[in-house]
Short mmCIF file of C-alpha atoms in Angstrom, two decimals:
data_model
loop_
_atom_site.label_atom_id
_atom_site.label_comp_id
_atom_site.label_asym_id
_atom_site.label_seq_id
_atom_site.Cartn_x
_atom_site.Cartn_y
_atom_site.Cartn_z
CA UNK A 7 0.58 -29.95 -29.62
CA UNK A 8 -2.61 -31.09 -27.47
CA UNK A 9 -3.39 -27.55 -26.67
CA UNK A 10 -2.75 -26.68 -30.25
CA UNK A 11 -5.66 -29.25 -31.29
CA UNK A 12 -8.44 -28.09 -28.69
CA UNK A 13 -7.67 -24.54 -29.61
CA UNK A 14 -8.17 -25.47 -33.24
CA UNK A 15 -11.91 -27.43 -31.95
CA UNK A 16 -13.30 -24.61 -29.96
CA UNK A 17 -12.49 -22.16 -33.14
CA UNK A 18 -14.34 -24.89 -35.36
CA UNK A 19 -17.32 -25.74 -33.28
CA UNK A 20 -17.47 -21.38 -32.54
CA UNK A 21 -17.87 -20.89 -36.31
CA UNK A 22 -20.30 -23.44 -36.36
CA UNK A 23 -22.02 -21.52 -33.78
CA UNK A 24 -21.78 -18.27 -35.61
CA UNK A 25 -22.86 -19.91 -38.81
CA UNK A 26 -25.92 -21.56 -37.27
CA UNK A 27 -26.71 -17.70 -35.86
CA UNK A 28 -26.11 -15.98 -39.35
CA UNK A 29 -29.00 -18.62 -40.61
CA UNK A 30 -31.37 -17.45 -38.16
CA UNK A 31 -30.95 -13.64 -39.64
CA UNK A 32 -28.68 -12.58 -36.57
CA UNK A 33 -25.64 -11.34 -38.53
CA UNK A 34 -24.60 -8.86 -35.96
CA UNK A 35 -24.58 -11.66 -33.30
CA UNK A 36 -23.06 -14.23 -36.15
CA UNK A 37 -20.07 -11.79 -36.33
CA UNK A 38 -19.39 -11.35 -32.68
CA UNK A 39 -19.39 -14.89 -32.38
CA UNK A 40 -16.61 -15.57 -35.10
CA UNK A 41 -14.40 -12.95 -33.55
CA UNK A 42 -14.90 -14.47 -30.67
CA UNK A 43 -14.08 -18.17 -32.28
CA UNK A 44 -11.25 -16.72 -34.24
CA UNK A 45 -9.02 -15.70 -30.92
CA UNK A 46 -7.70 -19.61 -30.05
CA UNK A 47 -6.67 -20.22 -33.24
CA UNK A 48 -4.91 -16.50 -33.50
CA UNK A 49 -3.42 -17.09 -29.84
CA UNK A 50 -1.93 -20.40 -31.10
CA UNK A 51 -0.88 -19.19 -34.66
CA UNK A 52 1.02 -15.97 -32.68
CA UNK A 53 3.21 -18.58 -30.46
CA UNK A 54 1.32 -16.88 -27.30
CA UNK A 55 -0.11 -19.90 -26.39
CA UNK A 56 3.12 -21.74 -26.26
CA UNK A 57 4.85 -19.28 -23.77
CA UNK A 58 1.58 -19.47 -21.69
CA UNK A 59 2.19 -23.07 -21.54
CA UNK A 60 5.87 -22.86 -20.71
CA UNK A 61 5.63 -20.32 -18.37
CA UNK A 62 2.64 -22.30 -16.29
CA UNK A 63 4.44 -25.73 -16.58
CA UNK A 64 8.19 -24.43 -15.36
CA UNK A 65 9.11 -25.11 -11.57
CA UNK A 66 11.54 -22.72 -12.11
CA UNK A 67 9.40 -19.58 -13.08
CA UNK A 68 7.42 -20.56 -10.12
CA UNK A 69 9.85 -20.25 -7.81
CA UNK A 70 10.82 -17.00 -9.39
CA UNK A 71 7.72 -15.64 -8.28
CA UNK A 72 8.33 -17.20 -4.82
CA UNK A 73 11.30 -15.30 -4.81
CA UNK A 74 9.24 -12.23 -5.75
CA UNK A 75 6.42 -12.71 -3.56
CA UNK A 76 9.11 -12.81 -0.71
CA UNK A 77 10.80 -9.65 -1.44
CA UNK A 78 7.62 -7.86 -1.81
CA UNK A 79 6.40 -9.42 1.77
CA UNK A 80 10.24 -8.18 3.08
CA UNK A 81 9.50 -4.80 1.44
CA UNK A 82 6.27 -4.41 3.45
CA UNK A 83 7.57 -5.51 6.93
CA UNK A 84 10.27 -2.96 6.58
CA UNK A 85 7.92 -0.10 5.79
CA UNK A 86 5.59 -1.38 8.94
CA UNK A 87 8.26 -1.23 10.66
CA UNK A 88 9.96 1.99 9.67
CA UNK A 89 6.92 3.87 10.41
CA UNK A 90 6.61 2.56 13.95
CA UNK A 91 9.80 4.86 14.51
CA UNK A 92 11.60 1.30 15.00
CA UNK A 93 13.88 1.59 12.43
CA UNK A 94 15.83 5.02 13.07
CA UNK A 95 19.08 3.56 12.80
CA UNK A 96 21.94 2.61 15.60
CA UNK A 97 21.91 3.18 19.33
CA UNK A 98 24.02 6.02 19.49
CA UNK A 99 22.14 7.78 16.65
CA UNK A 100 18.64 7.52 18.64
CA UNK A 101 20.41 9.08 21.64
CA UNK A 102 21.80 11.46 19.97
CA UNK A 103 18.24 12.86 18.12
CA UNK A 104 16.85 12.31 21.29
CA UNK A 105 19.56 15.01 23.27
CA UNK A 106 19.24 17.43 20.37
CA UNK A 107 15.24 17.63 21.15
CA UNK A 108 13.84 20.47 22.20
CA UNK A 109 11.84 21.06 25.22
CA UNK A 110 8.34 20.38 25.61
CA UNK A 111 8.30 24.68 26.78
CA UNK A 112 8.00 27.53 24.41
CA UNK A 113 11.00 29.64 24.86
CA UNK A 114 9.93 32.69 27.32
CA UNK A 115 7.14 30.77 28.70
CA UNK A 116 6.98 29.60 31.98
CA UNK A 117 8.14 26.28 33.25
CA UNK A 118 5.60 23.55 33.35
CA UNK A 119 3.56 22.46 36.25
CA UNK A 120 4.81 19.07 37.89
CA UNK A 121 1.12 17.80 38.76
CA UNK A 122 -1.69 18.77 40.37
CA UNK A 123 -1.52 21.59 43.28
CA UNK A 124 2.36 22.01 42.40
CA UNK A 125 4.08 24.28 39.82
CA UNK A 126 7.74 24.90 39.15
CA UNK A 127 8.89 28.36 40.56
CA UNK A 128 9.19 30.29 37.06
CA UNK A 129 12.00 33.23 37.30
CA UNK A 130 9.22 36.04 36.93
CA UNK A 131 7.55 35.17 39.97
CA UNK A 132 6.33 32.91 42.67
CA UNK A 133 3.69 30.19 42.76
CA UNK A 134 1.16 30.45 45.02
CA UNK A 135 -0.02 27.60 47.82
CA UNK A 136 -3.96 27.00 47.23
CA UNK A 137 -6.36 26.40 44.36
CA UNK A 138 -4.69 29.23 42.40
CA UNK A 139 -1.63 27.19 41.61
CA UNK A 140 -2.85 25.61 38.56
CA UNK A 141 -3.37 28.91 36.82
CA UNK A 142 -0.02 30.47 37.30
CA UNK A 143 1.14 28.96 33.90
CA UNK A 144 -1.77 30.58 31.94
CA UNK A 145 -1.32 34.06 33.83
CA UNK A 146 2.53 33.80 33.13
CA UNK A 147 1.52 33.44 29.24
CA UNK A 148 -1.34 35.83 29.23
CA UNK A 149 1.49 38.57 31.07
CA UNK A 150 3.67 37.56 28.40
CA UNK A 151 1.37 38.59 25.66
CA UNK A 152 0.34 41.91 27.44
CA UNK A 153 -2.68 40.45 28.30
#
């Protein structure tokens, strides 16, 4: 009832306002103003203002949007966590995506080096001791593409 009556004052003293403008000659201005001073009362005469009030004063719908607020926060830690690749499912799934990989090598290639000045021995043909070592990948691909 209290919010009814200020509601009720600001549209009176906002039409006074708009009435003290339309005697100065500003009757665009004068008009804005009464729309303006006409929402409270229209807000109160609708019943909008009451569920306003109601839904502001409730502990209850507050805690409804606790209850919100927390699913939405549980929402977005799952997500984060998803796409860390943390949440992929059970043990024996993750070993099992990780044994159907496939290897790091291109089928046909040659095998990959194992470090610096050491290659795996490829079935075309032999590495070589010395600084040519590192290149026997690369000449493997290069005789693979006729090159």
């Amino acid at each position: 009832m209290l919010i009814s009556t200020v509601c009720a004052a600001v549209s009176a003293a906002g039409l006074g306002i708009a009435l003290l403008t339309a005697y100065r000659k500003r009757y665009l201005a004068a008009t804005r103003i009464a729309a303006y001073a006409l929402i409270p009362v229209g807000l109160v005469m609708t019943g909008i203002i009451d569920w306003v009030t109601d839904l502001v004063l409730k502990p209850a719908v507050w805690a409804g949007f606790g209850v919100l607020a927390l699913s939405a926060a549980l929402f977005m830690i799952t997500r984060a966590v998803e796409r860390r690749g943390g949440g992929t499912g059970t043990r024996k799934e993750r070993r099992a995506a990780a044994a159907g990989r496939p290897e790091a090598v291109a089928p046909g290639a040659a095998a990959p080096s194992l470090g610096p000045g050491r290659t795996a021995r490829s079935s075309k043909g032999k590495s070589k001791p010395g600084a040519g070592d590192d290149f026997s990948d690369i000449e493997a691909i290069l005789k693979k593409h006729g090159i």
